[in-house]
CSV table of C-alpha atoms and ligand atoms in Angstrom, one decimal:
chain,number,residue,atom,x,y,z
J,962,MET,CA,2.9,-18.8,23.9
J,963,THR,CA,5.5,-18.7,21.3
J,964,GLY,CA,7.6,-15.6,20.8
J,965,THR,CA,5.7,-14.6,17.6
J,966,ALA,CA,2.3,-15.0,19.3
J,967,GLU,CA,3.6,-12.9,22.3
J,968,ARG,CA,5.0,-10.2,20.2
J,969,ILE,CA,1.7,-9.9,18.1
J,970,LYS,CA,-0.5,-9.8,21.3
J,971,LYS,CA,1.8,-7.2,22.8
J,972,LEU,CA,1.2,-5.1,19.6
J,973,THR,CA,-2.6,-5.8,19.5
J,974,ASP,CA,-2.9,-5.0,23.3
J,975,ALA,CA,-1.1,-1.7,22.7
J,976,ILE,CA,-3.3,-0.8,19.8
J,977,VAL,CA,-6.4,-1.6,22.1
J,978,ARG,CA,-5.2,0.4,24.9
J,979,ILE,CA,-5.2,3.5,22.8
J,980,ASN,CA,-8.4,2.6,20.9
J,981,PRO,CA,-10.7,0.0,22.7
J,982,LEU,CA,-13.0,0.3,19.7
J,983,GLN,CA,-10.2,-1.7,17.8
J,984,ARG,CA,-10.6,-4.9,19.9
J,985,ALA,CA,-13.7,-6.5,18.5
J,986,PHE,CA,-12.4,-5.7,14.9
J,987,ILE,CA,-8.8,-7.0,15.3
J,988,GLU,CA,-10.1,-10.2,17.1
J,989,GLU,CA,-12.6,-11.1,14.3
J,990,SER,CA,-9.9,-10.1,11.8
J,991,LEU,CA,-7.3,-12.4,13.2
J,992,ILE,CA,-9.6,-15.3,12.8
J,993,ASP,CA,-9.0,-15.3,9.1
J,994,VAL,CA,-5.1,-14.7,9.3
J,995,ARG,CA,-2.8,-17.1,7.9
J,996,ASP,CA,0.3,-18.6,9.8
J,997,HIS,CA,2.8,-17.1,7.2
J,998,GLU,CA,1.2,-13.8,7.6
J,999,LEU,CA,1.6,-14.0,11.4
J,1000,ARG,CA,5.2,-15.0,10.8
J,1001,ASP,CA,5.8,-11.8,8.6
J,1002,LEU,CA,3.9,-9.6,11.0
J,1003,ASP,CA,6.2,-10.9,13.7
J,1004,ALA,CA,9.3,-10.3,11.4
J,1005,TYR,CA,8.0,-6.8,10.9
J,1006,ILE,CA,7.7,-6.1,14.8
J,1007,ARG,CA,11.3,-7.6,15.2
J,1008,PHE,CA,12.5,-5.5,12.3
J,1009,ALA,CA,11.0,-2.3,14.0
J,1010,GLU,CA,12.3,-3.5,17.4
J,1011,SER,CA,15.9,-3.8,15.7
J,1012,ALA,CA,15.5,0.1,14.9
J,1013,GLY,CA,14.7,0.7,18.6
J,1014,ILE,CA,10.8,1.0,17.8
J,1015,GLU,CA,8.6,-0.5,20.4
J,1016,SER,CA,5.0,-1.8,20.3
J,1017,ASP,CA,3.6,1.3,21.8
J,1018,TYR,CA,4.9,3.4,18.7
J,1019,LEU,CA,3.8,0.9,16.2
J,1020,ALA,CA,0.3,0.8,17.9
J,1021,GLU,CA,0.4,4.7,17.7
J,1022,SER,CA,1.2,4.6,13.9
J,1023,TYR,CA,-1.7,2.1,13.4
J,1024,ASP,CA,-4.1,4.4,15.3
J,1025,LEU,CA,-2.8,7.3,13.3
J,1026,ILE,CA,-4.3,5.6,10.3
J,1027,VAL,CA,-7.4,4.5,11.9
J,1028,LYS,CA,-8.3,8.0,13.2
J,1029,ASP,CA,-7.1,10.1,10.0
J,1030,THR,CA,-9.4,7.7,7.9
J,1031,LEU,CA,-12.4,8.2,10.3
J,1032,ARG,CA,-11.8,12.0,10.1
J,1033,GLU,CA,-11.6,12.0,6.4
J,1034,GLN,CA,-14.7,9.6,6.0
J,1035,MET,CA,-16.7,12.2,7.9
J,1036,TYR,CA,-15.6,15.0,5.6
J,1037,PHE,CA,-16.2,12.8,2.5
J,1038,GLN,CA,-19.7,12.0,3.6
J,1039,ARG,CA,-20.4,15.7,4.3
J,1040,HIS,CA,-18.8,17.2,1.1
J,1041,GLY,CA,-18.9,14.3,-1.3
J,1042,CYS,CA,-15.2,15.0,-2.2
J,1043,TYR,CA,-11.9,14.4,-0.8
J,1044,ARG,CA,-10.5,17.3,1.3
J,1045,TYR,CA,-7.5,18.1,-1.0
J,1046,SER,CA,-6.9,17.7,-4.6
J,1047,THR,CA,-3.6,18.9,-5.4
J,1048,PHE,CA,0.0,17.4,-4.6
J,1049,ASP,CA,1.1,20.7,-3.1
J,1050,GLU,CA,-1.7,20.7,-0.5
J,1051,VAL,CA,-0.5,17.5,0.9
J,1052,ALA,CA,3.3,17.0,0.2
J,1053,GLY,CA,4.6,19.1,3.0
J,1054,SER,CA,2.5,17.6,5.7
J,1055,VAL,CA,2.7,14.0,4.6
J,1056,TYR,CA,5.5,12.9,2.1
J,1057,PHE,CA,8.1,15.4,3.4
J,1058,ASN,CA,7.1,15.4,7.1
J,1059,GLU,CA,9.5,12.7,8.4
J,1060,GLU,CA,7.6,12.3,11.6
J,1061,TYR,CA,4.2,11.9,10.0
J,1062,MET,CA,5.3,9.8,7.1
J,1063,ARG,CA,7.3,7.4,9.4
J,1064,LYS,CA,4.2,6.6,11.5
J,1065,TYR,CA,2.0,6.5,8.4
J,1066,MET,CA,4.2,3.9,6.8
J,1067,HIS,CA,4.4,1.8,9.8
J,1068,GLY,CA,0.7,1.9,10.4
J,1069,LEU,CA,0.1,1.0,6.7
J,1070,ALA,CA,2.4,-2.0,6.9
J,1071,ILE,CA,0.7,-3.3,9.9
J,1072,THR,CA,-2.7,-3.0,8.2
J,1073,ALA,CA,-1.3,-5.3,5.4
J,1074,TYR,CA,-1.7,-8.0,8.2
J,1075,LEU,CA,-4.6,-6.8,10.4
J,1076,TRP,CA,-7.0,-5.4,7.9
J,1077,PRO,CA,-8.9,-8.1,6.0
J,1078,ASN,CA,-9.2,-5.8,2.8
J,1079,HIS,CA,-5.4,-5.0,2.7
J,1080,ARG,CA,-4.6,-8.8,3.4
J,1081,ALA,CA,-6.8,-9.7,0.5
J,1082,LEU,CA,-5.0,-7.3,-1.8
J,1083,HIS,CA,-1.6,-8.8,-0.6
J,1084,ARG,CA,-2.8,-12.4,-0.9
J,1085,TYR,CA,-3.9,-11.6,-4.6
J,1086,PHE,CA,-0.6,-10.0,-5.4
J,1087,ILE,CA,1.3,-13.2,-4.1
J,1088,ASP,CA,-1.0,-15.3,-6.1
J,1089,VAL,CA,-0.9,-13.5,-9.4
J,1090,ILE,CA,2.8,-12.4,-9.6
J,1091,PRO,CA,4.7,-14.8,-12.0
J,1092,THR,CA,7.5,-16.7,-10.3
J,1093,ASP,CA,9.5,-17.5,-13.3
J,1094,LYS,CA,9.7,-14.4,-15.1
J,1095,ASP,CA,13.1,-12.7,-16.0
J,1096,GLY,CA,14.1,-9.0,-16.4
J,1097,ARG,CA,13.9,-5.9,-14.3
J,1098,TYR,CA,11.1,-5.3,-11.7
J,1099,LEU,CA,10.1,-1.9,-10.9
J,1100,GLU,CA,7.8,-0.6,-7.9
J,1101,ILE,CA,6.4,2.8,-7.9
J,1102,GLY,CA,5.7,4.0,-4.4
J,1103,PRO,CA,7.0,1.0,-2.4
J,1104,GLY,CA,6.3,3.2,0.9
J,1105,HIS,CA,7.1,0.7,3.6
J,1106,GLY,CA,8.6,-1.9,1.4
J,1107,VAL,CA,6.3,-4.8,2.3
J,1108,PHE,CA,5.0,-5.5,-1.2
J,1109,MET,CA,8.5,-5.3,-2.8
J,1110,MET,CA,9.9,-7.6,-0.1
J,1111,CYS,CA,7.2,-10.2,-0.9
J,1112,ALA,CA,7.8,-9.8,-4.7
J,1113,MET,CA,11.8,-10.2,-4.1
J,1114,ARG,CA,11.2,-13.3,-1.9
J,1115,LYS,CA,8.7,-15.0,-4.5
J,1116,THR,CA,10.0,-14.2,-8.0
J,1117,ALA,CA,13.0,-14.7,-10.2
J,1118,PHE,CA,13.5,-11.2,-11.6
J,1119,SER,CA,17.1,-10.4,-12.1
J,1120,ARG,CA,17.0,-6.9,-10.7
J,1121,PHE,CA,14.5,-5.0,-8.4
J,1122,GLU,CA,14.1,-1.2,-8.5
J,1123,GLY,CA,11.9,1.0,-6.5
J,1124,VAL,CA,11.2,4.8,-7.1
J,1125,ASP,CA,9.4,6.8,-4.1
J,1126,ILE,CA,9.0,10.6,-4.0
J,1127,SER,CA,9.2,10.5,-0.1
J,1128,PRO,CA,12.7,10.4,1.5
J,1129,THR,CA,11.1,8.7,4.5
J,1130,SER,CA,9.7,5.9,2.4
J,1131,VAL,CA,12.9,5.3,0.6
J,1132,GLU,CA,14.8,5.1,3.9
J,1133,MET,CA,12.1,2.7,5.4
J,1134,THR,CA,12.1,0.5,2.3
J,1135,ARG,CA,15.9,0.3,2.2
J,1136,SER,CA,16.1,-0.8,5.8
J,1137,LEU,CA,13.3,-3.3,5.6
J,1138,LEU,CA,14.9,-4.9,2.6
J,1139,GLY,CA,18.5,-4.8,4.1
J,1140,SER,CA,17.5,-6.2,7.4
J,1141,GLY,CA,18.0,-9.6,6.7
J,1142,LEU,CA,14.8,-10.3,8.6
J,1143,PHE,CA,12.7,-11.3,5.6
J,1144,GLY,CA,15.4,-12.9,3.4
J,1145,ASP,CA,18.7,-12.1,1.9
J,1146,PHE,CA,18.2,-10.0,-1.0
J,1147,ALA,CA,20.7,-9.1,-3.7
J,1148,SER,CA,20.6,-6.6,-6.7
J,1149,TRP,CA,18.1,-4.2,-5.7
J,1150,GLU,CA,18.0,-0.3,-5.4
J,1151,ILE,CA,15.5,2.3,-4.3
J,1152,ILE,CA,15.6,5.8,-5.6
J,1153,GLU,CA,14.1,9.0,-4.4
J,1154,GLN,CA,12.2,10.6,-7.0
J,1155,ASP,CA,8.8,11.5,-8.5
J,1156,PHE,CA,8.0,8.6,-10.9
J,1157,PHE,CA,6.5,11.1,-13.3
J,1158,ALA,CA,9.6,13.2,-13.4
J,1159,SER,CA,11.9,10.0,-13.6
J,1160,ASP,CA,13.8,8.9,-16.6
J,1161,MET,CA,13.2,5.3,-16.4
J,1162,GLU,CA,14.2,3.3,-19.5
J,1163,ASP,CA,11.5,3.0,-22.0
J,1164,GLY,CA,10.4,-0.7,-22.4
J,1165,GLY,CA,12.9,-1.5,-19.7
J,1166,TYR,CA,10.8,-3.4,-17.1
J,1167,SER,CA,9.2,-7.0,-17.1
J,1168,ALA,CA,7.4,-6.2,-13.9
J,1169,VAL,CA,5.7,-2.8,-13.0
J,1170,VAL,CA,3.9,-2.8,-9.5
J,1171,MET,CA,2.3,0.2,-8.0
J,1172,GLY,CA,0.2,-0.4,-4.9
J,1173,GLU,CA,-2.1,2.5,-3.6
J,1174,VAL,CA,-0.4,5.3,-5.4
J,1175,LEU,CA,-2.8,6.3,-8.3
J,1176,GLU,CA,-5.1,8.0,-5.9
J,1177,HIS,CA,-2.2,10.2,-4.5
J,1178,VAL,CA,-1.5,11.9,-7.9
J,1179,GLU,CA,-3.2,14.8,-9.7
J,1180,ASP,CA,-3.2,13.0,-13.1
J,1181,PRO,CA,-3.4,9.3,-12.7
J,1182,GLY,CA,-4.0,8.8,-16.4
J,1183,GLN,CA,-0.5,10.3,-17.1
J,1184,PHE,CA,1.0,7.8,-14.6
J,1185,LEU,CA,-0.7,5.0,-16.4
J,1186,ARG,CA,0.7,6.2,-19.7
J,1187,GLN,CA,4.2,6.4,-18.1
J,1188,ILE,CA,3.7,2.7,-16.8
J,1189,ASN,CA,2.8,1.6,-20.3
J,1190,THR,CA,6.1,3.4,-21.6
J,1191,VAL,CA,8.6,1.7,-19.3
J,1192,ALA,CA,6.9,-1.6,-19.3
J,1193,THR,CA,8.0,-4.4,-21.8
J,1194,ASP,CA,5.3,-5.6,-24.2
J,1195,ASP,CA,4.7,-8.8,-22.2
J,1196,ALA,CA,5.3,-7.2,-18.8
J,1197,PHE,CA,3.4,-8.0,-15.6
J,1198,ILE,CA,1.7,-4.8,-14.6
J,1199,PHE,CA,-0.1,-4.8,-11.3
J,1200,ILE,CA,-1.8,-1.8,-9.5
J,1201,THR,CA,-4.1,-1.3,-6.6
J,1202,THR,CA,-6.2,1.7,-5.9
J,1203,PRO,CA,-9.2,2.4,-3.7
J,1204,ILE,CA,-12.8,3.8,-4.7
J,1205,ASN,CA,-14.5,6.2,-2.3
J,1206,ALA,CA,-11.8,5.9,0.2
J,1207,PRO,CA,-10.9,9.2,1.7
J,1208,ALA,CA,-7.5,9.7,3.4
J,1209,ILE,CA,-5.6,12.9,4.2
J,1210,ASP,CA,-3.4,12.3,1.0
J,1211,HIS,CA,-5.9,11.0,-1.4
J,1212,ILE,CA,-6.1,13.5,-3.9
J,1213,TYR,CA,-7.9,11.8,-6.9
J,1214,LEU,CA,-11.3,10.4,-6.3
J,1215,PHE,CA,-12.2,7.2,-8.2
J,1216,ASP,CA,-15.9,6.8,-7.8
J,1217,SER,CA,-16.4,3.5,-9.5
J,1218,VAL,CA,-14.5,0.5,-11.0
J,1219,GLU,CA,-15.5,1.9,-14.4
J,1220,SER,CA,-13.6,5.1,-13.7
J,1221,ILE,CA,-10.4,3.2,-13.1
J,1222,GLU,CA,-11.0,1.1,-16.1
J,1223,ALA,CA,-11.5,4.1,-18.4
J,1224,LEU,CA,-8.1,5.6,-17.4
J,1225,VAL,CA,-6.5,2.3,-17.9
J,1226,SER,CA,-7.9,1.9,-21.4
J,1227,ASP,CA,-7.1,5.6,-22.3
J,1228,ALA,CA,-3.5,4.9,-21.4
J,1229,GLY,CA,-3.4,2.0,-23.8
J,1230,LEU,CA,-3.6,-0.8,-21.2
J,1231,THR,CA,-6.2,-3.6,-20.8
J,1232,VAL,CA,-7.4,-5.1,-17.5
J,1233,ARG,CA,-6.4,-8.9,-17.7
J,1234,ASP,CA,-7.6,-9.7,-14.2
J,1235,SER,CA,-9.0,-8.0,-11.1
J,1236,LEU,CA,-9.9,-8.3,-7.5
J,1237,LEU,CA,-12.5,-6.1,-5.9
J,1238,VAL,CA,-12.9,-6.0,-2.2
J,1239,PRO,CA,-16.4,-4.3,-1.4
J,1240,TYR,CA,-17.1,-2.7,2.0
J,1241,PRO,CA,-17.8,-5.4,4.6
J,1242,GLY,CA,-21.2,-6.9,4.3
J,1243,LEU,CA,-22.1,-5.3,1.0
J,1244,SER,CA,-21.6,-6.0,-2.6
J,1245,VAL,CA,-19.4,-4.0,-4.9
J,1246,GLU,CA,-22.5,-2.3,-6.4
J,1247,GLU,CA,-24.0,-1.5,-3.0
J,1248,SER,CA,-20.8,-0.2,-1.8
J,1249,THR,CA,-20.3,2.1,-4.8
J,1250,ALA,CA,-23.9,3.4,-4.5
J,1251,GLN,CA,-23.4,4.2,-0.9
J,1252,LYS,CA,-20.0,6.0,-1.7
J,1253,LEU,CA,-18.3,3.4,0.7
J,1254,PRO,CA,-14.7,2.2,-0.1
J,1255,VAL,CA,-13.9,-0.7,-2.4
J,1256,ASN,CA,-10.4,-2.1,-2.8
J,1257,VAL,CA,-9.3,-2.6,-6.3
J,1258,ALA,CA,-6.3,-4.7,-7.4
J,1259,MET,CA,-5.8,-5.0,-11.2
J,1260,VAL,CA,-3.4,-7.1,-13.4
J,1261,LEU,CA,-3.0,-5.0,-16.5
J,1262,GLY,CA,-1.4,-5.8,-19.8
J,1263,LYS,CA,-0.4,-3.8,-23.0
X,1707,LIG,C1,0.0,4.9,0.4
X,1707,LIG,S1,1.8,4.8,0.1
X,1707,LIG,C2,1.6,3.0,-0.6
X,1707,LIG,C3,2.7,2.0,-0.1
X,1707,LIG,C4,2.6,0.6,-0.6
X,1707,LIG,N1,2.8,0.6,-2.0
X,1707,LIG,C5,1.3,0.0,-0.3
X,1707,LIG,O1,0.5,-0.4,-1.3
X,1707,LIG,O2,0.9,-0.1,0.9
X,1707,LIG,C6,2.0,5.7,-1.3
X,1707,LIG,C7,3.4,5.7,-1.5
X,1707,LIG,O3,3.7,6.3,-2.8
X,1707,LIG,C8,4.7,7.3,-2.9
X,1707,LIG,N2,4.3,8.4,-3.9
X,1707,LIG,C9,3.4,9.1,-4.0
X,1707,LIG,N3,3.4,10.0,-5.2
X,1707,LIG,C10,4.5,9.4,-5.6
X,1707,LIG,C11,5.2,9.9,-6.9
X,1707,LIG,N4,4.6,10.8,-7.9
X,1707,LIG,N5,6.2,9.1,-7.3
X,1707,LIG,C12,6.8,8.2,-6.6
X,1707,LIG,N6,6.1,7.7,-5.5
X,1707,LIG,C13,5.1,8.4,-5.0
X,1707,LIG,C14,4.4,7.8,-1.4
X,1707,LIG,O4,5.7,8.7,-1.1
X,1707,LIG,C15,4.3,6.6,-0.5
X,1707,LIG,O5,5.4,5.9,-0.1
């Protein structure tokens, strides 16, 4: 077994030790994984190791997301709404709780490789992001930094900027990009700020990317309007957000694709292309009717 395969097996074994129910899911999921995704997952494990983080901690991080999601799904099924609806209710226990946020972001980064729905979003992002566009790239809520790292590897933007409200996310993204394990990157900066309170330059960005943030804010329409303001007229704008997908810090419930499209349109933006990833085994319509999660990625234009 190569070093890559060994390290990934060590991680998946550690996950299954904590949560045996994950065995079948992970085994089936890995059938479809691509070699470059395994190499990136391995680089992520080595990146964690370089910071003194062992597989057992990464497995606990992954399990935190699995168990939190399960608990919130039960709440959602009983009540028909997410548990919390305001930023203040979740900020202290999530974004500003260093211990929780660190595990949450490591866990989320791993799902980008181990969960078919998150893998689909990442593949789509890599497929649609323009490789020859110039100008400044802005990412809102990079979290663990994996999307931003992929963009920096693949594109020709002259400068890359990230803005995240969580000090832990800022630190994690900085250390991932600066690790050298994913590439040697120049001209980038990550700032700690609420995007909505930030004073990004109007019309300053040729790309604005925001993965899994819209459901974390009280007024996603306002966020989309601000994206419209900071983007150039021909900007590449990319967002992802889930429908009917409870999590401890999801405070805005999108219950259909149309509910996202309506906010996009109200913000003066149009949907140029999209990817919808329904609940396994169901269509988008069936998932929506049964209030089961659908992952959505959209390329927007002005
Ligand atoms: C669920 S993570 C998404 C990480 C990554 N983009 C992805 O797609 O997996 C959400 C990130 O958005 C950040 N965030 C939430 N509200 C924000 C805001 N108002 N301004 C900037 N960042 C925000 C959180 O701190 C967190 O790092």
